[in-house]
PDB file of C-alpha atoms in Angstrom:
ATOM      1  CA  UNK A   1       0.000   0.000   0.000  1.00  0.00           C
ATOM      2  CA  UNK A   2       2.684   2.491   1.021  1.00  0.00           C
ATOM      3  CA  UNK A   3       2.447   5.580   3.178  1.00  0.00           C
ATOM      4  CA  UNK A   4       0.409   8.376   1.620  1.00  0.00           C
ATOM      5  CA  UNK A   5       0.067  12.019   2.566  1.00  0.00           C
ATOM      6  CA  UNK A   6      -3.370  11.460   4.043  1.00  0.00           C
ATOM      7  CA  UNK A   7      -1.928   8.915   6.478  1.00  0.00           C
ATOM      8  CA  UNK A   8       0.583  11.472   7.712  1.00  0.00           C
ATOM      9  CA  UNK A   9      -2.051  14.203   7.888  1.00  0.00           C
ATOM     10  CA  UNK A  10      -4.339  11.969   9.967  1.00  0.00           C
ATOM     11  CA  UNK A  11      -1.441  10.896  12.187  1.00  0.00           C
ATOM     12  CA  UNK A  12      -0.392  14.504  12.907  1.00  0.00           C
ATOM     13  CA  UNK A  13      -3.990  15.464  13.698  1.00  0.00           C
ATOM     14  CA  UNK A  14      -4.346  12.661  16.275  1.00  0.00           C
ATOM     15  CA  UNK A  15      -0.972  13.541  17.817  1.00  0.00           C
ATOM     16  CA  UNK A  16      -1.824  17.234  18.091  1.00  0.00           C
ATOM     17  CA  UNK A  17      -5.384  16.718  19.332  1.00  0.00           C
ATOM     18  CA  UNK A  18      -4.425  13.974  21.808  1.00  0.00           C
ATOM     19  CA  UNK A  19      -7.313  11.745  20.801  1.00  0.00           C
ATOM     20  CA  UNK A  20      -9.169  10.174  17.902  1.00  0.00           C
ATOM     21  CA  UNK A  21     -12.561  11.801  18.410  1.00  0.00           C
ATOM     22  CA  UNK A  22     -11.191  15.351  18.466  1.00  0.00           C
ATOM     23  CA  UNK A  23      -8.941  14.604  15.483  1.00  0.00           C
ATOM     24  CA  UNK A  24     -11.882  13.181  13.524  1.00  0.00           C
ATOM     25  CA  UNK A  25     -13.865  16.381  14.122  1.00  0.00           C
ATOM     26  CA  UNK A  26     -10.903  18.474  12.995  1.00  0.00           C
ATOM     27  CA  UNK A  27     -10.513  16.399   9.848  1.00  0.00           C
ATOM     28  CA  UNK A  28     -14.281  16.290   9.153  1.00  0.00           C
ATOM     29  CA  UNK A  29     -14.332  12.494   8.940  1.00  0.00           C
ATOM     30  CA  UNK A  30     -15.947   9.811  11.094  1.00  0.00           C
ATOM     31  CA  UNK A  31     -13.851   8.243  13.837  1.00  0.00           C
ATOM     32  CA  UNK A  32     -13.953   4.650  12.492  1.00  0.00           C
ATOM     33  CA  UNK A  33     -12.448   5.849   9.211  1.00  0.00           C
ATOM     34  CA  UNK A  34      -9.686   7.683  11.067  1.00  0.00           C
ATOM     35  CA  UNK A  35      -8.940   4.649  13.248  1.00  0.00           C
ATOM     36  CA  UNK A  36      -8.708   2.426  10.182  1.00  0.00           C
ATOM     37  CA  UNK A  37      -6.278   4.811   8.444  1.00  0.00           C
ATOM     38  CA  UNK A  38      -4.040   4.951  11.523  1.00  0.00           C
ATOM     39  CA  UNK A  39      -4.037   1.146  11.757  1.00  0.00           C
ATOM     40  CA  UNK A  40      -3.022   0.967   8.089  1.00  0.00           C
ATOM     41  CA  UNK A  41      -0.153   3.379   8.799  1.00  0.00           C
ATOM     42  CA  UNK A  42       0.954   1.351  11.833  1.00  0.00           C
ATOM     43  CA  UNK A  43       0.858  -1.841   9.766  1.00  0.00           C
ATOM     44  CA  UNK A  44       3.029  -0.161   7.116  1.00  0.00           C
ATOM     45  CA  UNK A  45       5.542   1.021   9.712  1.00  0.00           C
ATOM     46  CA  UNK A  46       5.485  -2.234  11.641  1.00  0.00           C
ATOM     47  CA  UNK A  47       4.520  -1.082  15.117  1.00  0.00           C
ATOM     48  CA  UNK A  48       2.141   1.072  17.185  1.00  0.00           C
ATOM     49  CA  UNK A  49       2.348   4.852  16.969  1.00  0.00           C
ATOM     50  CA  UNK A  50      -0.020   5.637  19.838  1.00  0.00           C
ATOM     51  CA  UNK A  51      -0.652   4.496  23.382  1.00  0.00           C
ATOM     52  CA  UNK A  52      -4.436   4.521  23.508  1.00  0.00           C
ATOM     53  CA  UNK A  53      -5.439   5.490  27.048  1.00  0.00           C
ATOM     54  CA  UNK A  54      -8.909   5.891  28.511  1.00  0.00           C
ATOM     55  CA  UNK A  55      -8.655   9.686  28.678  1.00  0.00           C
ATOM     56  CA  UNK A  56      -5.865  10.603  26.275  1.00  0.00           C
ATOM     57  CA  UNK A  57      -3.913   9.133  23.402  1.00  0.00           C
ATOM     58  CA  UNK A  58      -0.132   9.602  23.598  1.00  0.00           C
ATOM     59  CA  UNK A  59       2.715   8.901  21.216  1.00  0.00           C
ATOM     60  CA  UNK A  60       4.921   5.837  21.407  1.00  0.00           C
ATOM     61  CA  UNK A  61       8.681   6.229  20.762  1.00  0.00           C
ATOM     62  CA  UNK A  62       7.993   5.356  17.114  1.00  0.00           C
ATOM     63  CA  UNK A  63       5.245   7.970  17.019  1.00  0.00           C
ATOM     64  CA  UNK A  64       7.542  10.639  18.456  1.00  0.00           C
ATOM     65  CA  UNK A  65      10.174   9.782  15.855  1.00  0.00           C
ATOM     66  CA  UNK A  66       7.606  10.061  13.069  1.00  0.00           C
ATOM     67  CA  UNK A  67       5.898  13.281  14.166  1.00  0.00           C
ATOM     68  CA  UNK A  68       8.648  15.769  13.255  1.00  0.00           C
ATOM     69  CA  UNK A  69       9.350  14.076   9.950  1.00  0.00           C
ATOM     70  CA  UNK A  70       5.651  13.893   9.111  1.00  0.00           C
ATOM     71  CA  UNK A  71       5.227  17.614   9.729  1.00  0.00           C
ATOM     72  CA  UNK A  72       8.173  18.374   7.444  1.00  0.00           C
ATOM     73  CA  UNK A  73       6.798  16.149   4.690  1.00  0.00           C
ATOM     74  CA  UNK A  74       3.364  17.784   4.901  1.00  0.00           C
ATOM     75  CA  UNK A  75       4.888  21.268   4.888  1.00  0.00           C
ATOM     76  CA  UNK A  76       7.034  20.397   1.870  1.00  0.00           C
ATOM     77  CA  UNK A  77       4.022  18.960   0.063  1.00  0.00           C
ATOM     78  CA  UNK A  78       2.108  22.178   0.750  1.00  0.00           C
ATOM     79  CA  UNK A  79       5.010  24.255  -0.581  1.00  0.00           C
ATOM     80  CA  UNK A  80       5.226  22.097  -3.694  1.00  0.00           C
ATOM     81  CA  UNK A  81       1.505  22.445  -4.309  1.00  0.00           C
ATOM     82  CA  UNK A  82       1.655  26.213  -3.846  1.00  0.00           C
ATOM     83  CA  UNK A  83       4.670  26.452  -6.151  1.00  0.00           C
ATOM     84  CA  UNK A  84       2.850  24.543  -8.881  1.00  0.00           C
ATOM     85  CA  UNK A  85      -0.294  26.615  -8.353  1.00  0.00           C
ATOM     86  CA  UNK A  86       1.649  29.873  -8.755  1.00  0.00           C
ATOM     87  CA  UNK A  87       3.319  28.553 -11.902  1.00  0.00           C
ATOM     88  CA  UNK A  88      -0.040  27.611 -13.427  1.00  0.00           C
ATOM     89  CA  UNK A  89      -1.296  31.121 -12.628  1.00  0.00           C
ATOM     90  CA  UNK A  90       1.759  32.683 -14.272  1.00  0.00           C
ATOM     91  CA  UNK A  91       2.921  34.217 -10.981  1.00  0.00           C
ATOM     92  CA  UNK A  92       6.321  32.507 -11.045  1.00  0.00           C
ATOM     93  CA  UNK A  93       8.641  31.445 -13.830  1.00  0.00           C
ATOM     94  CA  UNK A  94      10.731  33.350 -16.341  1.00  0.00           C
ATOM     95  CA  UNK A  95      10.131  35.571 -19.360  1.00  0.00           C
ATOM     96  CA  UNK A  96      13.024  35.955 -21.825  1.00  0.00           C
ATOM     97  CA  UNK A  97      12.727  39.120 -23.902  1.00  0.00           C
ATOM     98  CA  UNK A  98      14.778  40.232 -26.886  1.00  0.00           C
ATOM     99  CA  UNK A  99      14.703  43.928 -27.730  1.00  0.00           C
ATOM    100  CA  UNK A 100      15.971  46.297 -30.374  1.00  0.00           C
ATOM    101  CA  UNK A 101      17.744  49.274 -28.836  1.00  0.00           C
ATOM    102  CA  UNK A 102      15.174  51.910 -29.820  1.00  0.00           C
ATOM    103  CA  UNK A 103      12.410  49.950 -28.066  1.00  0.00           C
ATOM    104  CA  UNK A 104      14.299  50.188 -24.784  1.00  0.00           C
ATOM    105  CA  UNK A 105      15.206  53.835 -25.259  1.00  0.00           C
ATOM    106  CA  UNK A 106      11.627  54.684 -26.176  1.00  0.00           C
ATOM    107  CA  UNK A 107      10.318  53.161 -22.960  1.00  0.00           C
ATOM    108  CA  UNK A 108       8.017  50.618 -24.626  1.00  0.00           C
ATOM    109  CA  UNK A 109       9.599  47.584 -22.978  1.00  0.00           C
ATOM    110  CA  UNK A 110      10.507  49.203 -19.665  1.00  0.00           C
ATOM    111  CA  UNK A 111       6.986  50.469 -19.031  1.00  0.00           C
ATOM    112  CA  UNK A 112       5.513  47.028 -19.743  1.00  0.00           C
ATOM    113  CA  UNK A 113       8.091  45.288 -17.548  1.00  0.00           C
ATOM    114  CA  UNK A 114       7.441  47.764 -14.730  1.00  0.00           C
ATOM    115  CA  UNK A 115       3.686  47.137 -14.804  1.00  0.00           C
ATOM    116  CA  UNK A 116       4.137  43.367 -15.111  1.00  0.00           C
ATOM    117  CA  UNK A 117       6.634  43.086 -12.237  1.00  0.00           C
ATOM    118  CA  UNK A 118       4.384  45.160  -9.993  1.00  0.00           C
ATOM    119  CA  UNK A 119       1.671  42.519 -10.448  1.00  0.00           C
ATOM    120  CA  UNK A 120       3.940  39.441 -10.564  1.00  0.00           C
ATOM    121  CA  UNK A 121       7.098  40.209  -8.582  1.00  0.00           C
ATOM    122  CA  UNK A 122       8.194  36.565  -8.415  1.00  0.00           C
ATOM    123  CA  UNK A 123       8.548  36.189 -12.189  1.00  0.00           C
ATOM    124  CA  UNK A 124      12.129  36.475 -13.420  1.00  0.00           C
ATOM    125  CA  UNK A 125      12.809  38.758 -16.398  1.00  0.00           C
ATOM    126  CA  UNK A 126      15.765  38.109 -18.727  1.00  0.00           C
ATOM    127  CA  UNK A 127      16.372  41.020 -21.130  1.00  0.00           C
ATOM    128  CA  UNK A 128      18.852  40.957 -23.984  1.00  0.00           C
ATOM    129  CA  UNK A 129      19.465  43.173 -27.000  1.00  0.00           C
ATOM    130  CA  UNK A 130      18.898  41.358 -30.288  1.00  0.00           C
ATOM    131  CA  UNK A 131      18.171  42.462 -33.841  1.00  0.00           C
ATOM    132  CA  UNK A 132      14.765  41.602 -35.370  1.00  0.00           C
ATOM    133  CA  UNK A 133      16.063  38.629 -37.349  1.00  0.00           C
ATOM    134  CA  UNK A 134      17.876  37.252 -34.318  1.00  0.00           C
ATOM    135  CA  UNK A 135      14.730  37.661 -32.219  1.00  0.00           C
ATOM    136  CA  UNK A 136      12.634  35.635 -34.645  1.00  0.00           C
ATOM    137  CA  UNK A 137      15.193  32.813 -34.869  1.00  0.00           C
ATOM    138  CA  UNK A 138      15.685  32.722 -31.087  1.00  0.00           C
ATOM    139  CA  UNK A 139      11.934  32.529 -30.396  1.00  0.00           C
ATOM    140  CA  UNK A 140      11.534  29.669 -32.863  1.00  0.00           C
ATOM    141  CA  UNK A 141      14.529  27.908 -31.280  1.00  0.00           C
ATOM    142  CA  UNK A 142      13.044  28.279 -27.786  1.00  0.00           C
ATOM    143  CA  UNK A 143      15.830  30.613 -26.635  1.00  0.00           C
ATOM    144  CA  UNK A 144      13.554  33.673 -26.307  1.00  0.00           C
ATOM    145  CA  UNK A 145       9.887  34.047 -25.423  1.00  0.00           C
ATOM    146  CA  UNK A 146       9.143  37.545 -26.707  1.00  0.00           C
ATOM    147  CA  UNK A 147      10.780  39.939 -29.140  1.00  0.00           C
ATOM    148  CA  UNK A 148      10.230  43.673 -29.487  1.00  0.00           C
ATOM    149  CA  UNK A 149      11.262  45.421 -32.684  1.00  0.00           C
ATOM    150  CA  UNK A 150       9.941  47.390 -35.634  1.00  0.00           C
ATOM    151  CA  UNK A 151       9.577  44.150 -37.599  1.00  0.00           C
ATOM    152  CA  UNK A 152       6.155  42.455 -37.207  1.00  0.00           C
ATOM    153  CA  UNK A 153       5.616  38.745 -37.742  1.00  0.00           C
ATOM    154  CA  UNK A 154       5.750  37.817 -41.446  1.00  0.00           C
ATOM    155  CA  UNK A 155       2.305  37.245 -42.938  1.00  0.00           C
ATOM    156  CA  UNK A 156       3.284  33.734 -44.039  1.00  0.00           C
ATOM    157  CA  UNK A 157       4.698  32.727 -40.634  1.00  0.00           C
ATOM    158  CA  UNK A 158       2.448  30.073 -39.094  1.00  0.00           C
ATOM    159  CA  UNK A 159       4.281  29.707 -35.776  1.00  0.00           C
ATOM    160  CA  UNK A 160       4.662  33.345 -34.726  1.00  0.00           C
ATOM    161  CA  UNK A 161       2.410  36.352 -34.412  1.00  0.00           C
ATOM    162  CA  UNK A 162       2.837  39.938 -33.264  1.00  0.00           C
ATOM    163  CA  UNK A 163       0.867  42.727 -31.627  1.00  0.00           C
ATOM    164  CA  UNK A 164       1.496  46.456 -31.689  1.00  0.00           C
ATOM    165  CA  UNK A 165       3.442  47.519 -28.598  1.00  0.00           C
ATOM    166  CA  UNK A 166       3.379  51.246 -29.315  1.00  0.00           C
ATOM    167  CA  UNK A 167       5.220  53.970 -31.174  1.00  0.00           C
ATOM    168  CA  UNK A 168       8.519  55.707 -30.520  1.00  0.00           C
ATOM    169  CA  UNK A 169       9.018  59.332 -31.531  1.00  0.00           C
ATOM    170  CA  UNK A 170      12.334  61.138 -32.006  1.00  0.00           C
ATOM    171  CA  UNK A 171      14.230  64.079 -30.507  1.00  0.00           C
ATOM    172  CA  UNK A 172      17.009  66.323 -31.751  1.00  0.00           C
ATOM    173  CA  UNK A 173      20.288  65.749 -29.897  1.00  0.00           C
ATOM    174  CA  UNK A 174      22.529  68.818 -29.865  1.00  0.00           C
ATOM    175  CA  UNK A 175      26.021  69.533 -28.582  1.00  0.00           C
ATOM    176  CA  UNK A 176      25.847  71.487 -25.346  1.00  0.00           C
ATOM    177  CA  UNK A 177      25.818  75.219 -26.132  1.00  0.00           C
ATOM    178  CA  UNK A 178      24.597  74.733 -29.720  1.00  0.00           C
ATOM    179  CA  UNK A 179      22.761  77.753 -31.160  1.00  0.00           C
ATOM    180  CA  UNK A 180      19.596  75.702 -31.795  1.00  0.00           C
ATOM    181  CA  UNK A 181      19.314  74.950 -28.080  1.00  0.00           C
ATOM    182  CA  UNK A 182      17.762  78.405 -27.685  1.00  0.00           C
ATOM    183  CA  UNK A 183      14.563  77.031 -29.237  1.00  0.00           C
ATOM    184  CA  UNK A 184      12.032  75.026 -27.230  1.00  0.00           C
ATOM    185  CA  UNK A 185      10.937  73.001 -30.285  1.00  0.00           C
ATOM    186  CA  UNK A 186      12.790  72.421 -33.550  1.00  0.00           C
ATOM    187  CA  UNK A 187      11.595  71.836 -37.106  1.00  0.00           C
ATOM    188  CA  UNK A 188      13.258  70.082 -40.016  1.00  0.00           C
ATOM    189  CA  UNK A 189      13.964  73.386 -41.738  1.00  0.00           C
ATOM    190  CA  UNK A 190      15.795  74.675 -38.661  1.00  0.00           C
ATOM    191  CA  UNK A 191      18.169  71.734 -38.407  1.00  0.00           C
ATOM    192  CA  UNK A 192      18.583  71.106 -42.153  1.00  0.00           C
ATOM    193  CA  UNK A 193      21.506  73.489 -42.474  1.00  0.00           C
ATOM    194  CA  UNK A 194      23.583  71.805 -39.787  1.00  0.00           C
ATOM    195  CA  UNK A 195      25.928  68.829 -39.885  1.00  0.00           C
ATOM    196  CA  UNK A 196      23.943  65.630 -39.278  1.00  0.00           C
ATOM    197  CA  UNK A 197      25.283  62.391 -37.822  1.00  0.00           C
ATOM    198  CA  UNK A 198      23.837  59.402 -39.656  1.00  0.00           C
ATOM    199  CA  UNK A 199      22.789  56.010 -38.288  1.00  0.00           C
ATOM    200  CA  UNK A 200      24.418  53.038 -39.950  1.00  0.00           C
ATOM    201  CA  UNK A 201      22.678  49.688 -40.483  1.00  0.00           C
ATOM    202  CA  UNK A 202      24.139  46.768 -38.544  1.00  0.00           C
ATOM    203  CA  UNK A 203      21.121  44.474 -39.084  1.00  0.00           C
ATOM    204  CA  UNK A 204      19.508  44.634 -42.568  1.00  0.00           C
ATOM    205  CA  UNK A 205      16.189  43.522 -41.044  1.00  0.00           C
ATOM    206  CA  UNK A 206      16.181  46.262 -38.400  1.00  0.00           C
ATOM    207  CA  UNK A 207      13.600  48.803 -39.510  1.00  0.00           C
ATOM    208  CA  UNK A 208      13.689  50.755 -36.244  1.00  0.00           C
ATOM    209  CA  UNK A 209      15.291  53.761 -37.871  1.00  0.00           C
ATOM    210  CA  UNK A 210      13.730  53.591 -41.354  1.00  0.00           C
ATOM    211  CA  UNK A 211      11.525  56.682 -40.756  1.00  0.00           C
ATOM    212  CA  UNK A 212      14.554  58.511 -39.397  1.00  0.00           C
ATOM    213  CA  UNK A 213      16.698  57.570 -42.387  1.00  0.00           C
ATOM    214  CA  UNK A 214      13.994  58.796 -44.787  1.00  0.00           C
ATOM    215  CA  UNK A 215      13.758  62.012 -42.787  1.00  0.00           C
ATOM    216  CA  UNK A 216      17.526  62.494 -42.955  1.00  0.00           C
ATOM    217  CA  UNK A 217      17.742  61.731 -46.689  1.00  0.00           C
ATOM    218  CA  UNK A 218      14.948  64.190 -47.490  1.00  0.00           C
ATOM    219  CA  UNK A 219      16.593  67.012 -45.543  1.00  0.00           C
ATOM    220  CA  UNK A 220      20.271  66.151 -46.047  1.00  0.00           C
ATOM    221  CA  UNK A 221      20.607  64.763 -49.587  1.00  0.00           C
ATOM    222  CA  UNK A 222      24.407  64.737 -49.414  1.00  0.00           C
ATOM    223  CA  UNK A 223      26.138  61.863 -47.639  1.00  0.00           C
ATOM    224  CA  UNK A 224      26.887  62.523 -44.000  1.00  0.00           C
ATOM    225  CA  UNK A 225      30.504  62.854 -42.974  1.00  0.00           C
ATOM    226  CA  UNK A 226      29.847  61.182 -39.628  1.00  0.00           C
ATOM    227  CA  UNK A 227      28.174  57.851 -39.110  1.00  0.00           C
ATOM    228  CA  UNK A 228      27.575  55.472 -36.182  1.00  0.00           C
ATOM    229  CA  UNK A 229      25.701  52.185 -35.801  1.00  0.00           C
ATOM    230  CA  UNK A 230      24.273  52.624 -32.289  1.00  0.00           C
ATOM    231  CA  UNK A 231      22.522  55.369 -30.364  1.00  0.00           C
ATOM    232  CA  UNK A 232      25.313  55.635 -27.795  1.00  0.00           C
ATOM    233  CA  UNK A 233      27.893  55.957 -30.569  1.00  0.00           C
ATOM    234  CA  UNK A 234      25.792  58.661 -32.219  1.00  0.00           C
ATOM    235  CA  UNK A 235      25.575  60.545 -28.929  1.00  0.00           C
ATOM    236  CA  UNK A 236      29.335  60.256 -28.470  1.00  0.00           C
ATOM    237  CA  UNK A 237      29.803  62.105 -31.762  1.00  0.00           C
ATOM    238  CA  UNK A 238      27.218  64.698 -30.745  1.00  0.00           C
ATOM    239  CA  UNK A 239      29.059  65.215 -27.451  1.00  0.00           C
ATOM    240  CA  UNK A 240      32.279  65.661 -29.445  1.00  0.00           C
ATOM    241  CA  UNK A 241      30.608  68.610 -31.160  1.00  0.00           C
ATOM    242  CA  UNK A 242      30.946  67.337 -34.737  1.00  0.00           C
ATOM    243  CA  UNK A 243      27.225  67.532 -35.510  1.00  0.00           C
ATOM    244  CA  UNK A 244      23.707  67.002 -34.313  1.00  0.00           C
ATOM    245  CA  UNK A 245      21.504  63.907 -34.515  1.00  0.00           C
ATOM    246  CA  UNK A 246      17.921  62.744 -34.343  1.00  0.00           C
ATOM    247  CA  UNK A 247      17.542  60.022 -31.702  1.00  0.00           C
ATOM    248  CA  UNK A 248      14.704  57.980 -30.146  1.00  0.00           C
ATOM    249  CA  UNK A 249      12.692  59.760 -27.478  1.00  0.00           C
ATOM    250  CA  UNK A 250      13.650  58.416 -24.085  1.00  0.00           C
ATOM    251  CA  UNK A 251      17.376  58.481 -24.720  1.00  0.00           C
ATOM    252  CA  UNK A 252      17.479  61.810 -22.887  1.00  0.00           C
ATOM    253  CA  UNK A 253      16.823  59.888 -19.656  1.00  0.00           C
ATOM    254  CA  UNK A 254      20.342  58.459 -19.933  1.00  0.00           C
ATOM    255  CA  UNK A 255      22.585  61.336 -18.910  1.00  0.00           C
ATOM    256  CA  UNK A 256      25.255  61.798 -21.593  1.00  0.00           C
ATOM    257  CA  UNK A 257      27.664  64.650 -20.826  1.00  0.00           C
ATOM    258  CA  UNK A 258      27.752  67.594 -23.237  1.00  0.00           C
ATOM    259  CA  UNK A 259      24.499  66.651 -25.000  1.00  0.00           C
ATOM    260  CA  UNK A 260      21.147  68.430 -24.781  1.00  0.00           C
ATOM    261  CA  UNK A 261      17.815  67.536 -26.403  1.00  0.00           C
ATOM    262  CA  UNK A 262      14.906  69.339 -28.020  1.00  0.00           C
ATOM    263  CA  UNK A 263      11.530  68.020 -29.255  1.00  0.00           C
ATOM    264  CA  UNK A 264      10.906  67.931 -32.996  1.00  0.00           C
ATOM    265  CA  UNK A 265       7.758  69.357 -34.555  1.00  0.00           C
ATOM    266  CA  UNK A 266       7.533  66.374 -36.888  1.00  0.00           C
ATOM    267  CA  UNK A 267       4.405  64.336 -35.973  1.00  0.00           C
ATOM    268  CA  UNK A 268       5.013  61.800 -38.752  1.00  0.00           C
ATOM    269  CA  UNK A 269       8.526  61.021 -37.550  1.00  0.00           C
ATOM    270  CA  UNK A 270       7.872  57.923 -35.441  1.00  0.00           C
ATOM    271  CA  UNK A 271       8.186  54.161 -35.693  1.00  0.00           C
ATOM    272  CA  UNK A 272       5.817  51.398 -34.593  1.00  0.00           C
ATOM    273  CA  UNK A 273       7.173  48.563 -32.483  1.00  0.00           C
ATOM    274  CA  UNK A 274       5.679  45.081 -32.234  1.00  0.00           C
ATOM    275  CA  UNK A 275       5.792  42.267 -29.693  1.00  0.00           C
ATOM    276  CA  UNK A 276       6.695  39.045 -31.481  1.00  0.00           C
ATOM    277  CA  UNK A 277       5.744  35.746 -29.831  1.00  0.00           C
ATOM    278  CA  UNK A 278       4.624  32.178 -30.415  1.00  0.00           C
ATOM    279  CA  UNK A 279       1.027  31.774 -31.604  1.00  0.00           C
ATOM    280  CA  UNK A 280       0.420  28.971 -29.108  1.00  0.00           C
ATOM    281  CA  UNK A 281       2.125  30.052 -25.890  1.00  0.00           C
ATOM    282  CA  UNK A 282       2.273  27.216 -23.307  1.00  0.00           C
ATOM    283  CA  UNK A 283       4.010  29.197 -20.559  1.00  0.00           C
ATOM    284  CA  UNK A 284       1.529  30.995 -18.254  1.00  0.00           C
ATOM    285  CA  UNK A 285       4.106  33.612 -17.207  1.00  0.00           C
ATOM    286  CA  UNK A 286       4.830  34.544 -20.823  1.00  0.00           C
ATOM    287  CA  UNK A 287       1.115  34.651 -21.623  1.00  0.00           C
ATOM    288  CA  UNK A 288       0.593  36.958 -18.631  1.00  0.00           C
ATOM    289  CA  UNK A 289       3.391  39.259 -19.817  1.00  0.00           C
ATOM    290  CA  UNK A 290       1.827  39.519 -23.263  1.00  0.00           C
ATOM    291  CA  UNK A 291      -1.530  40.357 -21.687  1.00  0.00           C
ATOM    292  CA  UNK A 292      -0.060  43.017 -19.366  1.00  0.00           C
TER     293      UNK A 292
END
């Protein structure tokens, strides 16, 4: 038969109540059933666990040896059950997220993570910077759960889907003390006559800066003398005073010495970002993150 959790639960109840009748009431079962279960446990162990007196039931040496262990087993079983319950509810586990840099700088991912962690503080978040193509491959390989980039799921992709996460706008980044810093808001015509630092393309599938590149080409038809392939590299050139740049909104929250920022009066200069994920998501924590 073997010892089951109910045997230990019944045994602990009798030991703590000091009698079968009180233990039966506590367990909401009839006393004959409780007595039978204790006899089965004693048969399995090979000896009596209780001295059954007229007024009180006490533990035998075997019963005393079992009591502490039984309590630990029951407590561990309760913890295991609670752990599984939390996992099913998506309140524990891990969410692995791949992001393109502009999504982080624009606050799309950080705001979602903040709200999610406030509701589910026991879920672990792993965040890594990946290009759109890398995100897709990693999700399909089971190395990532969610991707965030300007590249939505391909229309012919049957395993992945995407939802709009939000839009990121852009700011003008100026060297500290630049003449344009006198203005509260800048327009394309105001910055068109100044040296512009251009974003390079490190990932051909990364469309995060496509609107920005079109904006730059339309206002600066000549090739830029200065080019960088990341926002921090662009800002380093701005800080060096060699030109100005248009960067994702939110980057101003990262204090870069010798750089100041101004809003752009260009409402069409923005980029949509999408959350890429598996169509059938088996992990409750990941599903909860996507629903946050």
